[in-house]
Amino acid sequence: MAQQIDARGLSCPQPVVLTQQAIADGERSITVTVSSSVSKENVIRILERNGYTTDSRDDGDDIVVSGNK
Amino acid sequence: MKNILSTRWGIILAGALIGTIAVSLQFLGNPPNMGVCVACFERDIAGALGLHRADVVQYLRPEIMGFVIGAFFISLALGDYKPRGGSSTLIRFFLGVFAMCGALVFLGCPWRALLRLAGGDLNALLGIAGLIVGIAIGVVFLKKGFSLGRAYPLKKAAGWIFPAVMLGLFLLLAFQVSFSEGGPVFFSQKGPGSQKANLYISLAAGLVIGAIAQRSRFCTMGSLRDIILTRDTHLVSGIGSLLVFAFIFNLIYGQFNPGFEGQPIAHTDHLWNFLGMTLSGLAYALAGGCPGRQLILSGEGDNDAAVFVTGMIVGAGIAHNFSAASSPKGVGAFGPAMVVIGIVFCLIVGFTMRDRMKA
Protein backbone atom coordinates (compact mmCIF):
# COMPACT_ATOMS: atom_id res chain seq x y z
CA MET A 1 0.00 0.00 0.00
CA ALA A 2 1.55 3.27 -1.13
CA GLN A 3 1.80 6.08 1.38
CA GLN A 4 -0.52 8.85 0.24
CA ILE A 5 0.53 12.44 0.78
CA ASP A 6 -1.96 15.22 0.17
CA ALA A 7 0.14 18.29 -0.56
CA ARG A 8 -2.49 20.14 -2.56
CA GLY A 9 -2.27 23.91 -2.21
CA LEU A 10 0.77 23.79 0.04
CA SER A 11 3.43 26.30 -0.84
CA CYS A 12 7.08 25.62 -1.47
CA PRO A 13 8.79 23.60 0.04
CA GLN A 14 6.18 21.82 2.13
CA PRO A 15 5.39 19.13 -0.46
CA VAL A 16 9.11 18.34 -0.50
CA VAL A 17 9.34 18.28 3.31
CA LEU A 18 6.43 15.84 3.52
CA THR A 19 7.92 13.64 0.80
CA GLN A 20 11.29 13.74 2.53
CA GLN A 21 9.68 12.44 5.71
CA ALA A 22 8.05 9.56 3.92
CA ILE A 23 11.41 8.71 2.37
CA ALA A 24 13.05 8.87 5.81
CA ASP A 25 10.35 6.52 7.12
CA GLY A 26 11.56 3.99 4.57
CA GLU A 27 8.40 3.97 2.46
CA ARG A 28 9.06 2.15 -0.81
CA SER A 29 5.95 3.40 -2.53
CA ILE A 30 4.90 7.04 -2.18
CA THR A 31 2.10 8.96 -3.87
CA VAL A 32 2.03 12.73 -3.59
CA THR A 33 -0.82 14.92 -4.81
CA VAL A 34 0.25 18.49 -5.61
CA SER A 35 -1.38 21.52 -7.21
CA SER A 36 1.37 23.04 -9.33
CA SER A 37 3.92 21.89 -11.86
CA VAL A 38 6.62 23.51 -9.70
CA SER A 39 5.73 21.25 -6.79
CA LYS A 40 5.58 18.31 -9.19
CA GLU A 41 9.12 18.99 -10.42
CA ASN A 42 10.41 19.43 -6.87
CA VAL A 43 8.80 16.23 -5.61
CA ILE A 44 10.06 14.25 -8.61
CA ARG A 45 13.55 15.62 -8.05
CA ILE A 46 13.77 14.55 -4.41
CA LEU A 47 12.27 11.12 -5.16
CA GLU A 48 14.69 10.47 -8.00
CA ARG A 49 17.66 11.65 -5.98
CA ASN A 50 16.70 9.02 -3.44
CA GLY A 51 16.56 6.24 -5.99
CA TYR A 52 12.83 6.10 -6.70
CA THR A 53 11.45 5.68 -10.18
CA THR A 54 8.73 8.27 -10.69
CA ASP A 55 5.63 8.76 -12.72
CA SER A 56 3.09 11.57 -12.80
CA ARG A 57 -0.39 12.09 -14.12
CA ASP A 58 -2.90 14.92 -14.12
CA ASP A 59 -5.93 14.55 -11.90
CA GLY A 60 -8.30 17.41 -12.66
CA ASP A 61 -6.53 20.57 -11.54
CA ASP A 62 -4.05 18.55 -9.49
CA ILE A 63 -1.09 16.37 -10.31
CA VAL A 64 -0.40 12.97 -8.79
CA VAL A 65 3.26 11.98 -8.52
CA SER A 66 4.14 8.42 -7.63
CA GLY A 67 7.53 7.07 -6.65
CA ASN A 68 8.56 3.44 -6.25
CA LYS A 69 11.69 1.55 -5.42
CA MET B 1 5.81 19.53 -23.00
CA LYS B 2 9.27 19.17 -21.52
CA ASN B 3 10.32 22.33 -19.73
CA ILE B 4 13.92 22.85 -20.77
CA LEU B 5 14.43 25.79 -18.44
CA SER B 6 13.62 23.71 -15.37
CA THR B 7 16.63 21.46 -15.98
CA ARG B 8 20.05 22.09 -14.43
CA TRP B 9 21.34 23.78 -17.59
CA GLY B 10 18.11 25.71 -17.82
CA ILE B 11 18.50 27.28 -14.40
CA ILE B 12 22.15 28.06 -15.14
CA LEU B 13 21.06 29.79 -18.34
CA ALA B 14 18.38 31.71 -16.43
CA GLY B 15 20.90 32.92 -13.84
CA ALA B 16 23.33 33.92 -16.58
CA LEU B 17 20.68 35.93 -18.40
CA ILE B 18 19.42 37.67 -15.26
CA GLY B 19 22.96 38.58 -14.20
CA THR B 20 23.92 39.81 -17.64
CA ILE B 21 20.74 41.81 -18.17
CA ALA B 22 20.99 43.35 -14.69
CA VAL B 23 24.50 44.72 -15.04
CA SER B 24 23.75 45.79 -18.61
CA LEU B 25 20.84 47.84 -17.27
CA GLN B 26 23.31 49.48 -14.88
CA PHE B 27 25.49 50.29 -17.85
CA LEU B 28 22.42 51.76 -19.59
CA GLY B 29 21.48 54.01 -16.68
CA ASN B 30 20.04 52.05 -13.77
CA PRO B 31 21.63 52.78 -10.36
CA PRO B 32 25.01 51.17 -9.65
CA ASN B 33 24.93 47.59 -8.34
CA MET B 34 21.15 47.86 -8.70
CA GLY B 35 20.46 46.66 -12.24
CA VAL B 36 17.45 44.84 -10.95
CA CYS B 37 16.67 44.96 -7.26
CA VAL B 38 13.17 43.89 -6.44
CA ALA B 39 13.11 45.48 -2.98
CA CYS B 40 14.68 48.76 -4.13
CA PHE B 41 12.45 49.01 -7.17
CA GLU B 42 9.29 48.29 -5.21
CA ARG B 43 10.46 50.97 -2.78
CA ASP B 44 10.84 53.35 -5.72
CA ILE B 45 7.30 52.50 -6.82
CA ALA B 46 6.03 53.17 -3.29
CA GLY B 47 7.76 56.55 -3.44
CA ALA B 48 6.38 57.41 -6.87
CA LEU B 49 2.88 56.76 -5.56
CA GLY B 50 3.52 58.97 -2.54
CA LEU B 51 3.49 56.19 0.04
CA HIS B 52 6.73 57.73 1.25
CA ARG B 53 8.33 61.08 0.48
CA ALA B 54 12.02 60.22 0.27
CA ASP B 55 12.53 62.31 -2.86
CA VAL B 56 15.64 60.46 -4.06
CA VAL B 57 13.91 57.09 -4.44
CA GLN B 58 10.74 57.70 -6.42
CA TYR B 59 10.20 56.10 -9.80
CA LEU B 60 7.70 53.69 -11.33
CA ARG B 61 10.19 50.97 -12.22
CA PRO B 62 9.10 49.21 -15.41
CA GLU B 63 11.23 46.16 -14.58
CA ILE B 64 8.85 45.21 -11.77
CA MET B 65 5.85 45.50 -14.07
CA GLY B 66 7.71 43.44 -16.66
CA PHE B 67 8.40 40.62 -14.21
CA VAL B 68 4.73 40.22 -13.34
CA ILE B 69 3.36 40.68 -16.84
CA GLY B 70 6.06 38.50 -18.44
CA ALA B 71 5.34 35.71 -15.97
CA PHE B 72 1.61 36.18 -16.52
CA PHE B 73 1.75 35.73 -20.28
CA ILE B 74 4.19 32.83 -20.32
CA SER B 75 2.29 30.96 -17.61
CA LEU B 76 -0.96 31.59 -19.49
CA ALA B 77 0.58 30.32 -22.71
CA LEU B 78 2.22 27.22 -21.25
CA GLY B 79 -0.31 26.06 -18.71
CA ASP B 80 1.20 27.22 -15.41
CA TYR B 81 -1.42 29.93 -14.90
CA LYS B 82 -3.44 28.81 -11.87
CA PRO B 83 -5.24 31.46 -9.85
CA ARG B 84 -5.09 30.46 -6.19
CA GLY B 85 -5.14 32.03 -2.77
CA GLY B 86 -6.46 31.95 0.75
CA SER B 87 -3.40 30.81 2.67
CA SER B 88 -2.90 33.03 5.75
CA THR B 89 -3.39 36.25 3.85
CA LEU B 90 -2.77 38.76 6.63
CA ILE B 91 0.33 36.92 7.88
CA ARG B 92 1.75 36.98 4.36
CA PHE B 93 1.03 40.71 4.15
CA PHE B 94 3.05 41.40 7.29
CA LEU B 95 5.82 39.01 6.26
CA GLY B 96 6.06 41.23 3.19
CA VAL B 97 6.09 44.39 5.30
CA PHE B 98 8.90 43.15 7.53
CA ALA B 99 10.82 41.53 4.68
CA MET B 100 10.96 44.99 3.12
CA CYS B 101 11.98 46.63 6.40
CA GLY B 102 14.90 44.21 6.67
CA ALA B 103 15.81 44.69 3.01
CA LEU B 104 15.88 48.47 3.43
CA VAL B 105 18.17 48.21 6.45
CA PHE B 106 20.64 46.21 4.34
CA LEU B 107 19.68 48.10 1.16
CA GLY B 108 18.74 45.33 -1.19
CA CYS B 109 16.92 42.11 -1.87
CA PRO B 110 18.85 38.84 -2.41
CA TRP B 111 19.20 39.65 -6.12
CA ARG B 112 20.84 42.94 -5.28
CA ALA B 113 23.02 41.29 -2.64
CA LEU B 114 24.44 39.16 -5.45
CA LEU B 115 24.74 42.14 -7.80
CA ARG B 116 26.48 44.17 -5.08
CA LEU B 117 28.96 41.36 -4.53
CA ALA B 118 29.48 41.00 -8.29
CA GLY B 119 30.26 44.72 -8.38
CA GLY B 120 32.87 44.36 -5.64
CA ASP B 121 30.77 45.62 -2.70
CA LEU B 122 32.09 43.42 0.11
CA ASN B 123 29.39 44.65 2.51
CA ALA B 124 27.14 42.30 0.57
CA LEU B 125 28.96 39.40 2.23
CA LEU B 126 27.47 40.41 5.58
CA GLY B 127 24.04 40.61 3.98
CA ILE B 128 24.37 37.21 2.34
CA ALA B 129 25.57 35.71 5.63
CA GLY B 130 22.51 37.19 7.33
CA LEU B 131 20.30 35.85 4.55
CA ILE B 132 21.67 32.34 5.06
CA VAL B 133 21.12 32.53 8.83
CA GLY B 134 17.56 33.81 8.38
CA ILE B 135 16.77 31.04 5.90
CA ALA B 136 18.36 28.44 8.20
CA ILE B 137 16.03 29.55 11.00
CA GLY B 138 13.13 29.25 8.57
CA VAL B 139 14.22 25.72 7.66
CA VAL B 140 14.13 24.71 11.33
CA PHE B 141 10.51 25.86 11.45
CA LEU B 142 9.71 24.04 8.20
CA LYS B 143 11.16 20.81 9.57
CA LYS B 144 9.00 21.19 12.65
CA GLY B 145 5.89 21.39 10.53
CA PHE B 146 5.55 25.13 9.86
CA SER B 147 2.76 25.81 7.42
CA LEU B 148 0.71 28.81 6.43
CA GLY B 149 -2.01 26.40 5.31
CA ARG B 150 -3.32 25.41 1.94
CA ALA B 151 -4.12 27.74 -0.92
CA TYR B 152 -7.29 26.96 -2.85
CA PRO B 153 -8.08 27.38 -6.54
CA LEU B 154 -9.75 30.69 -7.40
CA LYS B 155 -11.75 31.84 -10.38
CA LYS B 156 -9.69 32.56 -13.49
CA ALA B 157 -10.26 36.31 -13.23
CA ALA B 158 -8.71 36.50 -9.74
CA GLY B 159 -5.28 36.02 -11.25
CA TRP B 160 -5.67 38.95 -13.62
CA ILE B 161 -5.90 41.56 -10.91
CA PHE B 162 -2.23 41.91 -10.11
CA PRO B 163 -1.01 41.97 -13.72
CA ALA B 164 -3.73 44.56 -14.37
CA VAL B 165 -2.45 46.69 -11.49
CA MET B 166 1.03 46.50 -13.02
CA LEU B 167 -0.37 47.53 -16.40
CA GLY B 168 -2.06 50.47 -14.67
CA LEU B 169 1.24 51.51 -13.12
CA PHE B 170 2.85 51.29 -16.52
CA LEU B 171 0.22 53.63 -17.97
CA LEU B 172 0.88 56.11 -15.15
CA LEU B 173 4.53 55.95 -16.09
CA ALA B 174 4.07 56.13 -19.84
CA PHE B 175 1.82 59.19 -19.57
CA GLN B 176 3.67 60.76 -16.59
CA VAL B 177 0.38 61.48 -14.88
CA SER B 178 0.22 64.23 -12.25
CA PHE B 179 -2.79 64.07 -9.93
CA SER B 180 -2.39 67.47 -8.26
CA GLU B 181 0.01 70.36 -7.92
CA GLY B 182 2.98 69.01 -5.98
CA GLY B 183 1.31 65.62 -5.70
CA PRO B 184 1.93 62.16 -7.12
CA VAL B 185 3.03 60.61 -9.33
CA PHE B 186 6.50 61.58 -8.08
CA PHE B 187 9.62 61.15 -10.14
CA SER B 188 13.02 61.72 -8.49
CA GLN B 189 15.07 64.53 -9.97
CA LYS B 190 18.23 63.36 -8.18
CA GLY B 191 19.54 60.26 -6.44
CA PRO B 192 19.04 56.60 -7.35
CA GLY B 193 15.40 57.21 -8.31
CA SER B 194 16.55 59.48 -11.12
CA GLN B 195 18.97 56.89 -12.48
CA LYS B 196 17.22 54.78 -15.03
CA ALA B 197 17.66 52.98 -18.29
CA ASN B 198 15.30 53.78 -21.16
CA LEU B 199 11.72 52.98 -20.18
CA TYR B 200 11.11 50.50 -22.99
CA ILE B 201 14.47 48.77 -22.56
CA SER B 202 13.69 48.38 -18.86
CA LEU B 203 10.23 47.02 -19.60
CA ALA B 204 11.59 44.58 -22.19
CA ALA B 205 14.28 43.44 -19.75
CA GLY B 206 11.61 42.90 -17.12
CA LEU B 207 9.40 40.91 -19.49
CA VAL B 208 12.28 38.66 -20.54
CA ILE B 209 13.43 38.08 -16.97
CA GLY B 210 9.84 37.49 -15.86
CA ALA B 211 9.33 34.83 -18.50
CA ILE B 212 12.67 33.12 -17.89
CA ALA B 213 12.29 33.19 -14.13
CA GLN B 214 8.80 31.75 -14.42
CA ARG B 215 9.92 28.83 -16.58
CA SER B 216 13.08 28.13 -14.60
CA ARG B 217 11.54 28.68 -11.11
CA PHE B 218 14.56 30.83 -10.29
CA CYS B 219 14.61 31.69 -6.57
CA THR B 220 17.50 32.92 -4.46
CA MET B 221 15.92 32.08 -1.12
CA GLY B 222 14.84 28.68 -2.41
CA SER B 223 18.34 27.88 -3.61
CA LEU B 224 19.88 28.41 -0.18
CA ARG B 225 16.94 26.78 1.57
CA ASP B 226 17.15 23.65 -0.59
CA ILE B 227 20.81 23.20 0.24
CA ILE B 228 20.12 23.40 3.96
CA LEU B 229 16.90 21.40 3.81
CA THR B 230 17.58 18.66 1.27
CA ARG B 231 21.18 19.17 0.06
CA ASP B 232 19.63 19.87 -3.34
CA THR B 233 21.96 22.05 -5.43
CA HIS B 234 19.61 22.52 -8.38
CA LEU B 235 18.52 26.12 -7.73
CA VAL B 236 21.83 27.29 -6.35
CA SER B 237 23.50 26.66 -9.71
CA GLY B 238 21.27 29.49 -10.95
CA ILE B 239 22.45 32.03 -8.43
CA GLY B 240 26.06 30.90 -8.91
CA SER B 241 25.64 31.55 -12.59
CA LEU B 242 24.04 34.97 -11.95
CA LEU B 243 27.00 35.93 -9.78
CA VAL B 244 29.62 34.77 -12.30
CA PHE B 245 27.99 36.44 -15.30
CA ALA B 246 27.28 39.67 -13.44
CA PHE B 247 30.92 39.72 -12.34
CA ILE B 248 32.27 39.09 -15.86
CA PHE B 249 30.06 41.76 -17.41
CA ASN B 250 30.92 44.20 -14.62
CA LEU B 251 34.58 43.72 -15.58
CA ILE B 252 33.75 44.28 -19.24
CA TYR B 253 31.73 47.43 -18.48
CA GLY B 254 34.34 48.70 -16.00
CA GLN B 255 31.82 48.53 -13.17
CA PHE B 256 33.87 46.42 -10.74
CA ASN B 257 35.24 48.28 -7.68
CA PRO B 258 36.19 45.99 -4.79
CA GLY B 259 36.05 47.20 -1.18
CA PHE B 260 33.86 48.03 1.80
CA GLU B 261 34.03 51.83 1.80
CA GLY B 262 32.30 54.19 -0.60
CA GLN B 263 30.20 51.55 -2.32
CA PRO B 264 27.17 52.85 -4.21
CA ILE B 265 23.87 52.94 -2.29
CA ALA B 266 25.35 50.95 0.57
CA HIS B 267 26.60 51.50 4.11
CA THR B 268 29.26 49.77 6.18
CA ASP B 269 27.36 48.95 9.36
CA HIS B 270 28.22 45.25 9.43
CA LEU B 271 25.93 44.28 12.30
CA TRP B 272 22.78 45.75 10.76
CA ASN B 273 23.67 44.65 7.24
CA PHE B 274 23.74 41.17 8.72
CA LEU B 275 20.65 41.42 10.92
CA GLY B 276 18.56 43.27 8.32
CA MET B 277 19.06 40.40 5.91
CA THR B 278 18.53 37.84 8.68
CA LEU B 279 15.05 39.29 9.12
CA SER B 280 14.43 39.31 5.37
CA GLY B 281 15.74 35.78 4.88
CA LEU B 282 13.49 34.46 7.62
CA ALA B 283 10.47 36.28 6.20
CA TYR B 284 11.18 34.98 2.67
CA ALA B 285 11.61 31.44 3.96
CA LEU B 286 8.32 31.55 5.87
CA ALA B 287 6.52 33.06 2.87
CA GLY B 288 8.06 30.51 0.49
CA GLY B 289 9.97 32.74 -1.92
CA CYS B 290 12.38 35.60 -2.42
CA PRO B 291 10.92 38.94 -3.59
CA GLY B 292 11.64 38.16 -7.23
CA ARG B 293 9.97 34.80 -6.99
CA GLN B 294 6.94 36.36 -5.27
CA LEU B 295 6.49 38.70 -8.25
CA ILE B 296 6.67 35.77 -10.65
CA LEU B 297 4.14 33.80 -8.61
CA SER B 298 1.88 36.86 -8.58
CA GLY B 299 1.97 36.76 -12.37
CA GLU B 300 1.00 33.07 -12.34
CA GLY B 301 -2.16 33.98 -10.45
CA ASP B 302 -0.94 33.33 -6.91
CA ASN B 303 -2.94 35.86 -4.89
CA ASP B 304 -1.03 35.03 -1.70
CA ALA B 305 2.23 36.02 -3.37
CA ALA B 306 0.57 39.21 -4.64
CA VAL B 307 -0.41 40.03 -1.05
CA PHE B 308 3.21 39.52 0.02
CA VAL B 309 4.34 41.90 -2.73
CA THR B 310 1.73 44.45 -1.67
CA GLY B 311 3.04 44.09 1.88
CA MET B 312 6.52 44.84 0.62
CA ILE B 313 5.38 48.00 -1.16
CA VAL B 314 3.48 49.20 1.91
CA GLY B 315 6.47 48.17 4.03
CA ALA B 316 8.68 50.47 1.97
CA GLY B 317 6.35 53.34 2.83
CA ILE B 318 6.52 52.43 6.51
CA ALA B 319 10.29 52.01 6.52
CA HIS B 320 10.92 55.43 4.97
CA ASN B 321 8.18 57.31 6.82
CA PHE B 322 9.30 55.97 10.19
CA SER B 323 13.03 56.52 9.65
CA ALA B 324 13.80 52.82 9.53
CA ALA B 325 15.35 52.73 6.06
CA SER B 326 19.11 53.00 5.73
CA SER B 327 20.93 55.41 3.46
CA PRO B 328 24.56 55.57 2.30
CA LYS B 329 25.17 57.58 5.50
CA GLY B 330 24.19 54.60 7.62
CA VAL B 331 21.34 52.88 9.37
CA GLY B 332 18.13 54.86 9.98
CA ALA B 333 17.29 55.96 13.53
CA PHE B 334 14.57 53.34 13.92
CA GLY B 335 16.02 50.70 11.59
CA PRO B 336 17.37 48.48 14.38
CA ALA B 337 14.10 48.69 16.32
CA MET B 338 12.15 47.72 13.20
CA VAL B 339 14.47 44.74 12.61
CA VAL B 340 13.96 43.53 16.18
CA ILE B 341 10.17 43.90 15.92
CA GLY B 342 10.23 42.08 12.59
CA ILE B 343 12.30 39.18 13.89
CA VAL B 344 10.02 38.84 16.91
CA PHE B 345 6.99 38.79 14.58
CA CYS B 346 8.56 36.15 12.33
CA LEU B 347 9.54 33.99 15.31
CA ILE B 348 6.00 34.13 16.69
CA VAL B 349 4.63 33.16 13.28
CA GLY B 350 7.20 30.37 13.01
CA PHE B 351 6.39 28.93 16.41
CA THR B 352 2.63 29.20 16.20
CA MET B 353 1.77 28.27 12.59
CA ARG B 354 2.34 24.55 12.71
CA ASP B 355 0.56 21.53 11.31
CA ARG B 356 0.90 18.00 12.52
CA MET B 357 3.48 16.53 10.20
CA LYS B 358 1.23 13.86 8.72
CA ALA B 359 -0.44 14.98 5.52
mmCIF file of C-alpha atoms in Angstrom, chain B residues 60 168-177 187 199-200:
data_model
loop_
_atom_site.group_PDB
_atom_site.id
_atom_site.type_symbol
_atom_site.label_atom_id
_atom_site.label_comp_id
_atom_site.label_asym_id
_atom_site.label_seq_id
_atom_site.Cartn_x
_atom_site.Cartn_y
_atom_site.Cartn_z
ATOM 1 C CA LEU B 60 7.701 53.687 -11.331
ATOM 2 C CA GLY B 168 -2.061 50.474 -14.674
ATOM 3 C CA LEU B 169 1.243 51.508 -13.121
ATOM 4 C CA PHE B 170 2.850 51.292 -16.523
ATOM 5 C CA LEU B 171 0.216 53.625 -17.973
ATOM 6 C CA LEU B 172 0.883 56.111 -15.154
ATOM 7 C CA LEU B 173 4.535 55.949 -16.095
ATOM 8 C CA ALA B 174 4.069 56.129 -19.844
ATOM 9 C CA PHE B 175 1.820 59.194 -19.570
ATOM 10 C CA GLN B 176 3.666 60.759 -16.595
ATOM 11 C CA VAL B 177 0.377 61.477 -14.876
ATOM 12 C CA PHE B 187 9.624 61.146 -10.137
ATOM 13 C CA LEU B 199 11.723 52.976 -20.177
ATOM 14 C CA TYR B 200 11.115 50.498 -22.993
#
